[in-house]
Coordinates of C-alpha atoms in Angstrom, one line a residue:
Chain P
M1 CA -17.6 -44.1 -106.2
T2 CA -19.4 -47.0 -106.4
G3 CA -21.7 -47.6 -103.4
V4 CA -21.5 -44.1 -103.2
P5 CA -24.6 -41.5 -103.6
R6 CA -24.4 -39.6 -106.7
L7 CA -24.9 -36.0 -106.8
S8 CA -28.3 -35.1 -108.7
L9 CA -29.2 -31.8 -108.2
N10 CA -33.0 -30.7 -108.6
Q11 CA -34.3 -27.8 -110.3
A12 CA -36.0 -25.8 -107.4
T13 CA -32.6 -25.1 -106.5
V14 CA -31.8 -22.9 -109.0
R15 CA -36.0 -22.0 -110.2
H16 CA -35.0 -19.1 -112.3
L17 CA -33.3 -21.3 -114.8
R18 CA -36.3 -23.0 -117.6
L19 CA -35.3 -27.0 -117.5
D20 CA -33.6 -27.3 -120.9
E21 CA -31.0 -24.0 -119.0
V22 CA -30.6 -26.5 -116.4
A23 CA -29.7 -29.3 -117.9
A24 CA -26.7 -27.1 -119.6
L25 CA -26.1 -25.6 -116.2
C26 CA -25.7 -29.7 -114.5
V27 CA -23.2 -30.6 -118.4
K28 CA -21.1 -27.5 -117.8
H29 CA -20.3 -28.3 -114.0
E30 CA -20.5 -32.4 -114.3
I31 CA -23.3 -33.0 -112.5
P32 CA -25.1 -36.6 -113.6
A33 CA -28.4 -35.8 -113.0
V34 CA -31.1 -33.8 -112.1
G35 CA -34.3 -34.1 -110.2
V36 CA -37.5 -32.6 -112.8
W37 CA -40.3 -30.5 -111.8
R38 CA -43.9 -31.3 -113.5
D39 CA -44.3 -27.1 -114.0
R40 CA -41.3 -26.9 -115.5
V41 CA -41.7 -29.7 -117.7
A42 CA -44.9 -28.4 -119.0
E43 CA -43.5 -25.2 -119.6
L44 CA -41.1 -27.0 -122.7
G45 CA -43.5 -29.1 -123.5
L46 CA -43.2 -33.0 -122.0
A47 CA -41.3 -34.1 -125.8
Q48 CA -39.1 -31.2 -125.4
A49 CA -38.3 -31.9 -122.3
V50 CA -37.8 -35.2 -122.8
A51 CA -35.4 -34.4 -125.2
A52 CA -33.4 -31.3 -123.7
V53 CA -32.5 -34.6 -120.5
R54 CA -31.5 -37.1 -123.1
A55 CA -29.4 -34.9 -125.1
A56 CA -27.6 -33.9 -122.3
G57 CA -27.4 -37.4 -121.1
L58 CA -28.7 -36.7 -117.3
H59 CA -29.8 -39.1 -116.2
V60 CA -33.5 -37.8 -114.1
S61 CA -33.2 -38.9 -110.1
S62 CA -36.8 -37.6 -109.4
L63 CA -39.8 -36.1 -110.7
C64 CA -41.4 -34.1 -108.4
R65 CA -44.7 -34.3 -107.8
G66 CA -47.5 -36.4 -107.3
G67 CA -50.0 -36.3 -104.4
F68 CA -52.1 -33.9 -102.9
F69 CA -54.7 -36.8 -102.3
T70 CA -56.8 -35.5 -99.5
R71 CA -59.4 -33.1 -101.4
A72 CA -62.7 -32.9 -100.6
G73 CA -65.8 -34.8 -102.8
R74 CA -65.1 -37.5 -105.1
E75 CA -65.0 -34.8 -108.3
G76 CA -61.5 -33.9 -106.7
R77 CA -60.4 -37.0 -105.5
D78 CA -60.8 -38.2 -109.1
A79 CA -59.2 -35.0 -110.4
A80 CA -56.2 -35.6 -107.9
L81 CA -56.0 -39.4 -109.2
A82 CA -56.2 -38.4 -113.1
D83 CA -53.3 -35.9 -112.4
N84 CA -51.2 -38.5 -109.9
R85 CA -51.4 -41.2 -113.5
M86 CA -50.5 -38.6 -115.5
A87 CA -47.6 -37.6 -113.6
L88 CA -46.7 -41.1 -114.0
T89 CA -46.5 -41.6 -117.8
E90 CA -44.9 -38.7 -117.7
A91 CA -42.4 -39.6 -115.3
A92 CA -42.4 -42.8 -117.8
E93 CA -41.1 -40.8 -120.8
L94 CA -38.7 -38.8 -118.2
G95 CA -37.0 -42.8 -117.1
A96 CA -37.3 -40.8 -114.2
D97 CA -36.5 -43.6 -111.1
T98 CA -39.1 -41.8 -108.7
L99 CA -42.5 -40.0 -108.8
V100 CA -41.8 -38.3 -105.3
L101 CA -45.3 -38.1 -103.5
V102 CA -46.6 -35.1 -101.6
C103 CA -49.3 -36.9 -99.9
G104 CA -51.9 -33.8 -99.0
G105 CA -53.3 -32.4 -95.5
L106 CA -56.0 -32.6 -94.2
V107 CA -59.4 -32.9 -96.1
P108 CA -60.6 -29.4 -96.1
G109 CA -63.7 -28.6 -93.6
S110 CA -62.3 -31.3 -91.6
R111 CA -59.8 -32.2 -88.2
D112 CA -59.9 -36.0 -89.0
L113 CA -56.3 -37.2 -89.8
G114 CA -57.0 -40.6 -89.6
L115 CA -59.5 -40.1 -92.5
A116 CA -57.1 -38.0 -94.4
R117 CA -54.5 -41.5 -94.3
R118 CA -57.1 -44.0 -95.2
M119 CA -57.5 -41.7 -98.3
I120 CA -54.0 -41.4 -99.1
A121 CA -53.5 -45.4 -98.4
D122 CA -56.9 -45.8 -100.5
A123 CA -55.5 -43.4 -103.0
I124 CA -52.3 -45.2 -103.7
G125 CA -53.2 -48.4 -103.8
E126 CA -55.5 -47.0 -107.1
L127 CA -52.1 -45.8 -108.5
V128 CA -50.0 -49.4 -108.0
P129 CA -51.3 -50.4 -111.2
A130 CA -50.4 -47.8 -113.7
A131 CA -46.9 -48.0 -111.4
Q132 CA -46.2 -51.2 -112.4
R133 CA -47.3 -51.1 -116.4
L134 CA -45.1 -47.8 -116.5
G135 CA -41.8 -49.1 -114.4
V136 CA -42.2 -46.1 -112.3
R137 CA -42.0 -45.7 -108.2
I138 CA -43.4 -43.6 -106.3
G139 CA -42.2 -42.3 -103.9
I140 CA -43.9 -41.3 -100.7
E141 CA -42.2 -38.3 -98.6
A142 CA -42.8 -37.8 -95.4
L143 CA -43.1 -34.2 -94.6
H144 CA -42.0 -32.0 -91.8
P145 CA -44.4 -32.4 -88.8
M146 CA -44.7 -28.5 -89.4
F147 CA -46.6 -29.1 -92.9
C148 CA -49.2 -31.4 -91.6
A149 CA -52.1 -29.4 -91.5
D150 CA -51.4 -28.4 -95.3
R151 CA -49.5 -30.0 -97.2
S152 CA -48.7 -33.7 -95.5
V153 CA -50.1 -35.8 -92.9
I154 CA -47.9 -38.2 -93.5
S155 CA -45.0 -36.3 -90.9
R156 CA -42.2 -39.1 -90.1
L157 CA -40.7 -42.2 -92.4
G158 CA -41.3 -44.5 -90.4
E159 CA -45.0 -43.2 -91.4
A160 CA -43.7 -43.6 -95.1
V161 CA -42.4 -46.5 -94.5
D162 CA -45.2 -48.4 -92.8
L163 CA -48.0 -46.9 -95.9
A164 CA -45.2 -48.0 -98.6
L165 CA -45.2 -51.9 -97.0
Q166 CA -48.8 -52.3 -97.5
F167 CA -48.1 -52.3 -101.5
P168 CA -45.7 -53.8 -104.0
A169 CA -42.2 -53.4 -103.5
D170 CA -41.8 -52.2 -107.1
A171 CA -44.9 -49.9 -107.4
V172 CA -44.2 -47.9 -104.0
G173 CA -40.8 -46.7 -102.1
V174 CA -40.4 -43.6 -99.5
V175 CA -38.5 -41.0 -100.3
V176 CA -35.8 -39.9 -97.3
D177 CA -35.7 -36.0 -97.6
T178 CA -33.3 -34.7 -94.4
Y179 CA -35.1 -31.9 -94.2
N180 CA -38.6 -33.3 -93.4
V181 CA -37.1 -35.8 -90.5
W182 CA -33.2 -34.5 -89.2
W183 CA -35.1 -34.2 -85.6
D184 CA -36.9 -37.8 -85.4
A185 CA -34.7 -40.0 -83.1
Q186 CA -35.7 -42.6 -84.8
L187 CA -35.3 -41.6 -88.3
S188 CA -31.9 -44.3 -88.3
A189 CA -34.1 -47.1 -87.3
D190 CA -37.1 -46.4 -89.9
I191 CA -34.5 -45.9 -92.7
A192 CA -32.7 -49.2 -91.9
R193 CA -36.3 -50.6 -91.7
A194 CA -37.3 -48.9 -95.3
G195 CA -34.3 -50.8 -96.6
Q196 CA -34.9 -51.8 -100.5
R197 CA -38.0 -49.5 -100.2
I198 CA -36.1 -45.9 -100.6
A199 CA -37.1 -44.8 -103.6
G200 CA -34.9 -41.3 -103.2
Y201 CA -32.5 -39.7 -101.3
Q202 CA -33.3 -35.5 -100.8
M203 CA -31.0 -33.5 -98.8
G204 CA -31.0 -30.0 -97.9
D205 CA -29.9 -27.7 -94.3
W206 CA -32.6 -26.8 -91.7
V207 CA -31.0 -23.3 -91.2
L208 CA -32.2 -20.7 -87.9
P209 CA -34.0 -18.7 -87.8
L210 CA -37.3 -19.8 -89.7
P211 CA -38.6 -17.3 -92.6
A212 CA -41.9 -16.4 -92.5
D213 CA -42.9 -18.9 -95.2
T214 CA -41.7 -21.7 -93.9
L215 CA -41.8 -23.4 -97.2
L216 CA -38.2 -21.7 -97.8
G217 CA -36.0 -22.5 -95.0
R218 CA -33.7 -24.8 -96.6
G219 CA -29.9 -24.3 -97.0
H220 CA -27.3 -25.3 -98.6
L221 CA -25.8 -27.9 -97.4
G222 CA -23.3 -26.7 -94.1
D223 CA -24.9 -23.4 -93.6
G224 CA -27.7 -25.0 -91.1
V225 CA -27.4 -28.0 -88.1
I226 CA -27.9 -30.5 -90.1
D227 CA -25.2 -34.1 -89.4
F228 CA -25.4 -35.1 -92.8
G229 CA -22.8 -38.0 -92.8
P230 CA -24.9 -39.8 -90.0
I231 CA -28.2 -40.5 -92.1
S232 CA -25.8 -40.6 -95.3
A233 CA -24.5 -43.6 -93.8
S234 CA -27.8 -45.0 -92.4
V235 CA -29.5 -44.9 -96.0
R236 CA -26.1 -46.6 -97.8
A237 CA -26.3 -49.0 -95.4
A238 CA -30.2 -49.6 -96.1
G239 CA -28.6 -50.6 -99.6
Y240 CA -30.1 -47.6 -101.4
D241 CA -27.8 -46.8 -104.5
G242 CA -29.2 -44.4 -106.8
Y243 CA -28.9 -40.3 -106.6
A244 CA -28.8 -38.0 -103.5
E245 CA -30.3 -35.0 -104.6
V246 CA -29.7 -31.9 -103.4
E247 CA -32.8 -29.7 -102.9
I248 CA -33.4 -26.0 -101.4
F249 CA -35.8 -24.0 -101.8
N250 CA -34.4 -20.6 -101.0
A251 CA -34.8 -17.2 -101.5
D252 CA -31.5 -16.3 -101.4
V253 CA -30.0 -19.3 -103.2
W254 CA -32.2 -18.2 -106.2
D255 CA -30.9 -15.1 -106.0
A256 CA -27.7 -16.2 -107.0
P257 CA -26.1 -16.5 -110.1
A258 CA -27.0 -20.5 -111.1
D259 CA -22.7 -21.3 -111.6
Q260 CA -22.4 -19.9 -108.0
T261 CA -25.6 -22.2 -106.7
A262 CA -23.9 -25.0 -108.5
K263 CA -20.5 -24.9 -107.6
T264 CA -21.8 -24.9 -103.9
V265 CA -23.6 -27.8 -104.1
M266 CA -20.9 -29.5 -105.7
D267 CA -18.6 -28.4 -102.9
R268 CA -20.8 -28.8 -100.0
F269 CA -22.2 -32.4 -101.0
A270 CA -18.3 -33.8 -101.4
A271 CA -17.5 -32.2 -98.1
L272 CA -20.7 -33.1 -96.1
A273 CA -22.9 -35.6 -97.6
W274 CA -20.9 -38.5 -96.8
G275 CA -18.8 -37.0 -94.5
S276 CA -17.6 -38.1 -91.2
G277 CA -20.1 -35.7 -89.5
S278 CA -17.4 -33.4 -88.8
L279 CA -18.3 -29.5 -88.4
Q280 CA -15.1 -28.2 -90.3
P281 CA -15.9 -30.0 -93.5
P282 CA -12.4 -30.9 -94.9
A283 CA -12.7 -29.2 -98.2
P284 CA -13.6 -26.7 -99.8
A285 CA -10.5 -25.0 -97.7
G286 CA -11.4 -21.5 -96.3
S287 CA -15.3 -22.7 -96.3
T288 CA -17.1 -21.0 -93.3
A289 CA -20.2 -23.3 -93.7
S290 CA -20.2 -24.8 -90.1
S291 CA -19.9 -22.0 -88.1
R292 CA -22.1 -19.6 -89.9
G293 CA -24.8 -21.8 -89.3
L294 CA -24.3 -22.7 -86.1
G295 CA -24.2 -19.2 -84.7
R296 CA -27.7 -19.2 -84.8
A297 CA -28.3 -22.5 -83.6
G298 CA -29.1 -21.5 -79.4
H299 CA -31.7 -20.6 -77.6
Chain C
M1 CA -67.5 -33.3 -63.6
T2 CA -65.7 -36.0 -61.8
G3 CA -62.9 -37.9 -64.2
V4 CA -63.2 -34.9 -66.6
P5 CA -60.0 -32.5 -66.6
R6 CA -61.2 -29.1 -65.1
L7 CA -59.8 -26.1 -66.8
S8 CA -57.1 -24.0 -65.8
L9 CA -55.7 -20.4 -67.5
N10 CA -52.1 -20.6 -68.3
Q11 CA -51.3 -16.8 -67.4
A12 CA -49.8 -16.6 -70.7
T13 CA -52.7 -16.5 -72.5
V14 CA -53.2 -13.1 -70.7
R15 CA -49.9 -11.8 -71.2
H16 CA -50.4 -8.2 -70.2
L17 CA -51.5 -9.0 -66.9
R18 CA -49.1 -9.8 -63.7
L19 CA -49.8 -13.2 -62.0
D20 CA -52.6 -11.3 -59.3
E21 CA -54.5 -9.6 -61.9
V22 CA -54.1 -13.3 -63.6
A23 CA -56.0 -14.2 -60.0
A24 CA -58.3 -11.7 -60.0
L25 CA -59.2 -12.8 -63.7
C26 CA -59.6 -16.6 -62.8
V27 CA -61.8 -15.4 -59.6
K28 CA -64.3 -13.6 -61.5
H29 CA -64.8 -16.2 -63.9
E30 CA -64.5 -19.2 -61.8
I31 CA -61.7 -20.6 -63.1
P32 CA -60.4 -22.9 -60.3
A33 CA -56.4 -22.5 -61.5
V34 CA -53.5 -21.4 -63.3
G35 CA -50.3 -22.3 -65.4
V36 CA -47.6 -20.2 -63.8
W37 CA -44.9 -18.4 -65.6
R38 CA -41.5 -18.0 -63.3
D39 CA -40.5 -14.8 -65.1
R40 CA -44.0 -13.6 -63.9
V41 CA -43.1 -14.8 -60.1
A42 CA -40.1 -13.1 -60.4
E43 CA -42.1 -10.1 -61.2
L44 CA -43.9 -10.3 -57.5
G45 CA -41.1 -11.7 -55.9
L46 CA -42.4 -15.5 -55.1
A47 CA -43.8 -14.6 -51.4
Q48 CA -46.2 -12.3 -53.0
A49 CA -47.1 -14.5 -55.7
V50 CA -47.9 -17.6 -53.7
A51 CA -49.9 -14.9 -51.1
A52 CA -52.3 -13.7 -54.5
V53 CA -52.4 -17.1 -55.7
R54 CA -53.4 -18.6 -52.0
A55 CA -55.3 -15.3 -51.5
A56 CA -57.4 -16.2 -54.9
G57 CA -57.7 -20.2 -53.8
L58 CA -56.3 -21.2 -56.9
H59 CA -54.4 -24.2 -57.4
V60 CA -51.7 -24.0 -59.6
S61 CA -51.2 -26.8 -62.5
S62 CA -47.7 -26.3 -63.8
L63 CA -44.7 -23.6 -63.6
C64 CA -42.7 -22.9 -66.4
R65 CA -41.2 -23.7 -66.9
G66 CA -37.4 -25.9 -66.6
G67 CA -35.1 -27.0 -69.1
F68 CA -32.3 -25.3 -71.0
F69 CA -29.7 -28.2 -70.3
T70 CA -27.7 -28.0 -73.6
R71 CA -25.5 -25.8 -72.7
A72 CA -22.1 -25.8 -74.3
G73 CA -19.4 -26.0 -71.1
R74 CA -19.3 -27.1 -67.5
E75 CA -20.5 -23.4 -66.1
G76 CA -23.4 -23.0 -68.2
R77 CA -24.6 -26.7 -67.5
D78 CA -23.8 -25.9 -63.9
A79 CA -25.9 -22.5 -63.6
A80 CA -28.6 -24.7 -65.7
L81 CA -28.9 -26.9 -62.7
A82 CA -28.7 -24.3 -59.9
D83 CA -31.7 -22.6 -62.1
N84 CA -33.6 -25.4 -62.3
R85 CA -33.0 -26.9 -58.2
M86 CA -34.8 -23.2 -58.1
A87 CA -37.4 -23.7 -60.3
L88 CA -38.3 -27.0 -58.0
T89 CA -38.4 -24.6 -54.8
E90 CA -40.7 -21.9 -56.6
A91 CA -43.4 -25.0 -57.7
A92 CA -43.1 -26.5 -53.9
E93 CA -44.0 -22.8 -52.7
L94 CA -46.5 -22.2 -55.2
G95 CA -47.9 -25.6 -54.5
A96 CA -47.9 -26.5 -58.6
D97 CA -48.5 -30.2 -59.6
T98 CA -45.6 -29.8 -62.4
L99 CA -42.5 -28.0 -63.1
V100 CA -42.7 -28.0 -66.9
L101 CA -39.3 -28.4 -68.8
V102 CA -38.3 -27.4 -72.3
C103 CA -35.6 -29.6 -72.5
G104 CA -33.1 -27.3 -74.6
G105 CA -32.0 -27.7 -78.5
L106 CA -28.8 -28.7 -80.2
V107 CA -25.6 -27.6 -77.9
P108 CA -24.4 -24.6 -79.4
G109 CA -21.4 -25.4 -81.6
S110 CA -22.8 -28.9 -82.4
R111 CA -24.8 -30.9 -84.9
D112 CA -25.5 -34.0 -82.3
L113 CA -29.1 -34.6 -81.5
G114 CA -27.3 -38.4 -79.9
L115 CA -25.2 -35.6 -77.5
A116 CA -28.0 -33.1 -76.6
R117 CA -30.6 -35.9 -75.9
R118 CA -28.1 -37.4 -73.5
M119 CA -27.1 -34.6 -72.0
I120 CA -30.9 -33.7 -71.2
A121 CA -31.6 -36.9 -69.5
D122 CA -28.1 -36.8 -67.1
A123 CA -29.5 -32.7 -65.7
I124 CA -33.1 -34.6 -65.3
G125 CA -31.5 -37.2 -63.5
E126 CA -29.4 -34.6 -61.0
L127 CA -32.5 -33.0 -60.6
V128 CA -34.9 -36.3 -59.3
P129 CA -33.4 -35.9 -56.0
A130 CA -34.9 -32.4 -54.9
A131 CA -37.9 -33.0 -57.3
Q132 CA -38.5 -36.1 -54.5
R133 CA -37.2 -34.7 -51.2
L134 CA -39.8 -31.1 -52.6
G135 CA -42.6 -33.0 -53.5
V136 CA -42.9 -31.3 -57.2
R137 CA -43.0 -33.5 -60.6
I138 CA -41.0 -32.8 -63.5
G139 CA -42.4 -32.7 -66.6
I140 CA -41.1 -33.4 -69.5
E141 CA -42.8 -30.9 -72.8
A142 CA -42.3 -32.7 -76.4
L143 CA -41.8 -29.4 -78.4
H144 CA -42.7 -29.7 -81.8
P145 CA -40.1 -31.2 -84.5
M146 CA -40.2 -27.6 -85.7
F147 CA -38.6 -26.7 -82.4
C148 CA -35.8 -29.1 -82.3
A149 CA -32.7 -27.0 -83.5
D150 CA -33.0 -24.2 -80.9
R151 CA -35.5 -25.2 -78.1
S152 CA -35.8 -28.8 -77.3
V153 CA -34.3 -32.1 -79.0
I154 CA -37.2 -34.0 -77.3
S155 CA -39.7 -34.1 -80.2
R156 CA -42.5 -36.3 -79.6
L157 CA -43.9 -37.3 -76.7
G158 CA -42.9 -40.9 -77.0
E159 CA -39.3 -39.6 -76.6
A160 CA -40.5 -37.7 -73.5
V161 CA -42.1 -41.1 -72.0
D162 CA -39.0 -43.0 -73.0
L163 CA -36.9 -40.4 -71.2
A164 CA -39.3 -39.6 -67.8
L165 CA -39.4 -43.8 -67.9
Q166 CA -35.8 -44.0 -66.6
F167 CA -36.7 -42.1 -63.6
P168 CA -38.7 -42.7 -60.7
A169 CA -42.6 -41.9 -61.5
D170 CA -43.1 -40.2 -58.3
A171 CA -40.5 -37.8 -59.5
V172 CA -40.6 -37.3 -64.0
G173 CA -43.5 -37.2 -65.8
V174 CA -44.2 -35.7 -69.3
V175 CA -46.7 -32.7 -70.0
V176 CA -48.7 -33.0 -73.5
D177 CA -49.3 -30.4 -75.4
T178 CA -51.7 -30.7 -78.0
Y179 CA -49.9 -27.8 -79.8
N180 CA -46.6 -29.4 -80.3
V181 CA -48.0 -33.1 -80.7
W182 CA -51.2 -33.3 -82.9
W183 CA -49.6 -34.5 -85.9
D184 CA -48.5 -37.5 -84.3
A185 CA -49.9 -40.7 -85.6
Q186 CA -48.1 -42.8 -82.2
L187 CA -50.2 -40.2 -80.2
S188 CA -52.6 -42.1 -78.8
A189 CA -50.5 -45.2 -78.6
D190 CA -48.0 -43.1 -76.9
I191 CA -50.7 -41.3 -74.3
A192 CA -51.5 -44.8 -73.6
R193 CA -48.1 -45.7 -72.8
A194 CA -47.7 -42.6 -70.8
G195 CA -50.3 -43.6 -68.3
Q196 CA -49.8 -42.6 -65.1
R197 CA -46.9 -40.6 -66.0
I198 CA -48.8 -37.6 -67.5
A199 CA -48.6 -34.8 -65.2
G200 CA -49.8 -32.3 -67.1
Y201 CA -52.2 -31.4 -70.3
Q202 CA -51.9 -28.3 -72.4
M203 CA -54.0 -26.6 -74.8
G204 CA -54.0 -24.9 -78.2
D205 CA -55.2 -24.9 -81.2
W206 CA -52.7 -25.2 -85.0
V207 CA -54.2 -22.1 -86.8
L208 CA -53.0 -21.5 -90.2
P209 CA -50.3 -19.6 -91.4
L210 CA -48.2 -20.2 -89.4
P211 CA -47.1 -16.3 -88.0
A212 CA -43.7 -15.0 -89.1
D213 CA -42.5 -15.8 -85.3
T214 CA -43.7 -19.4 -85.2
L215 CA -43.7 -19.7 -81.4
L216 CA -46.8 -17.3 -81.5
G217 CA -48.1 -19.9 -83.6
R218 CA -51.5 -21.2 -81.4
G219 CA -54.6 -19.8 -81.4
H220 CA -58.2 -20.3 -80.0
L221 CA -59.6 -23.8 -79.0
G222 CA -61.7 -24.4 -82.2
D223 CA -60.1 -21.7 -84.6
G224 CA -57.6 -24.4 -85.9
V225 CA -57.0 -27.6 -87.3
I226 CA -57.2 -29.8 -83.8
D227 CA -59.5 -32.1 -83.0
F228 CA -59.2 -32.2 -79.2
G229 CA -61.9 -34.3 -78.2
P230 CA -59.7 -37.9 -79.6
I231 CA -57.0 -36.4 -77.7
S232 CA -58.7 -35.5 -74.2
A233 CA -60.6 -38.8 -73.9
S234 CA -57.3 -40.4 -74.8
V235 CA -55.3 -38.4 -72.1
R236 CA -58.8 -39.5 -69.5
A237 CA -58.5 -43.3 -70.9
A238 CA -55.0 -43.0 -69.3
G239 CA -56.4 -42.5 -65.9
Y240 CA -55.0 -38.1 -65.7
D241 CA -57.3 -36.5 -64.0
G242 CA -55.5 -33.0 -63.4
Y243 CA -55.8 -29.9 -64.4
A244 CA -56.1 -28.6 -68.7
E245 CA -54.6 -25.4 -69.4
V246 CA -55.1 -23.5 -72.2
E247 CA -52.2 -21.5 -73.2
I248 CA -52.4 -19.7 -76.0
F249 CA -49.0 -17.7 -77.2
N250 CA -50.9 -15.4 -80.1
A251 CA -50.2 -11.9 -80.6
D252 CA -53.9 -11.0 -81.2
V253 CA -55.3 -12.7 -78.0
W254 CA -53.1 -10.7 -76.3
D255 CA -54.5 -7.5 -77.4
A256 CA -57.9 -8.9 -76.6
P257 CA -59.2 -7.4 -72.9
A258 CA -58.7 -9.8 -70.9
D259 CA -62.4 -10.6 -69.7
Q260 CA -63.1 -11.6 -73.1
T261 CA -59.9 -13.9 -73.7
A262 CA -61.5 -15.7 -70.3
K263 CA -65.0 -16.3 -72.0
T264 CA -63.6 -17.8 -75.2
V265 CA -61.1 -19.4 -73.0
M266 CA -64.6 -20.8 -70.8
D267 CA -66.5 -21.4 -73.8
R268 CA -64.3 -23.2 -76.2
F269 CA -63.2 -24.8 -73.3
A270 CA -66.8 -26.4 -72.5
A271 CA -67.8 -27.3 -76.2
L272 CA -64.6 -29.0 -77.3
A273 CA -62.1 -29.6 -75.4
W274 CA -62.9 -33.2 -74.2
G275 CA -66.2 -32.8 -76.4
S276 CA -67.2 -36.0 -79.5
G277 CA -64.5 -34.4 -81.5
S278 CA -67.6 -32.9 -84.0
L279 CA -66.8 -29.9 -86.0
Q280 CA -69.8 -27.6 -85.2
P281 CA -69.6 -27.1 -81.4
P282 CA -72.6 -27.6 -79.7
A283 CA -72.1 -24.5 -77.3
P284 CA -72.2 -21.7 -77.0
A285 CA -74.9 -21.3 -79.8
G286 CA -74.0 -18.9 -82.7
S287 CA -70.2 -19.8 -82.7
T288 CA -68.1 -19.9 -85.7
A289 CA -64.9 -21.1 -84.4
S290 CA -64.7 -24.2 -86.2
S291 CA -65.7 -22.8 -89.9
R292 CA -62.7 -20.3 -88.9
G293 CA -60.4 -22.1 -88.8
L294 CA -60.5 -24.5 -91.7
G295 CA -61.2 -22.2 -94.0
R296 CA -57.6 -22.0 -93.8
A297 CA -56.7 -25.5 -93.4
G298 CA -56.4 -26.3 -97.6
H299 CA -53.9 -26.4 -99.9

């Protein structure tokens, strides 16, 4: 499988498990890597979290997440920087490939997108020395435009690439998350332009209808409308040889038994992650994943 | 007010009124133009709808809407074209500046964004002769990316411009709708590039949180996070001198008395539509519009 992105399970997909339980799940299902969240590291304590993933022999593909730089006032911004420096330290301890950034929405009390974008660029610049010293790469994630006001004014991969290119390549890259960028007509071109700046690849499907909480609209690969094959092919062609994280925020997925979720993640990843884009996945036999999602794609 | 976009009331903002009642409302409040929906024309019958807007002395800034070209199968596509030809005829009878297109999402049963985009380009090409013969301009509207799967795979103004530029300028333009495009870092550049292709300008605010039905998340100007001044300035600088339509899909707005809605639309339009981008609108005195929306913009 050289050159093919290997699977990593982002722990948000099995949110009811502690990090040590996620590590055990990965060992059981022979998933070689995990994407870790800071609040779940804090739950165990950093030392025990590091011990848990090391004992399991797991690679940590990402630490989620830093960012949220667009606070009002000097104090808020200083606190955000301090928190992000702490996150870089945690990422280094965990041996994570990338600290994923959700950069922040509009500054409270402001409608100025340009101001928010400048504040983000300034903050990332402040973090570069720490990232270089610790050997951790910052991965700017473009979030879907529906999160522009309140979570990230960096809405397209192209914007994330433009931002990353202002900083040294060893310190700042971008994270490609299919759920956030699949709709973009420039996606393939921007992935190619990102090249070696791609610091992470996350996968989740766009399922209709959107749930009331739009943060929870992600589905298992194949349950929605995203054509993963061409996106994965672009990411590989750009030179990315890291892990592909499956990250699914979905209340139904969280209600499922963890072993079942792990199995579904692996089966769908094998069938769809870098496939031909075929609507009928070659495996597992009898899967109805494709038809399920597409029945709701009409208008 | 020469050179300043004049107000048009899109009838979707007062959805509980019939078209003749909307016409009377506009006369009462001295709103000079109206944006009309096809189902509400059908409700009166075309002849009576035309008579109602003419008797009121109203300009029709747009007819909403054509499009939805991405149907599966030859029959579906032929039906879509026939329906759009009918829409062009209605637009001509009404003297509408523009037939607004919502182009269509993914083809049912397909995940192929490129296929959907090619089908849309082909369909618009088929409609050009009728548009030219009837003297109606087709206005391609980019919809917010959250509607990409099910309503329009044309997600950014730049895409709409690229598409329009493939056809004669008298037949095909673009519609700029603030609600759909406000988040886009390339917006100002794409508006400038659109130039004389701008065939319509629609305004509605992005209000947080998104409602369960994401189609209904629009708010009165000033109730959300959009900075209208710079967008309007770009549209005017591009040479657009048509009407600015206020179009708000929002259950609370629909529950309000029509006179109150008309007054709010006019007051907010006067204060914010082409303003300085100031958070405190200069009029009306005592308005709490700005603070109301922004309190919910934090994260």
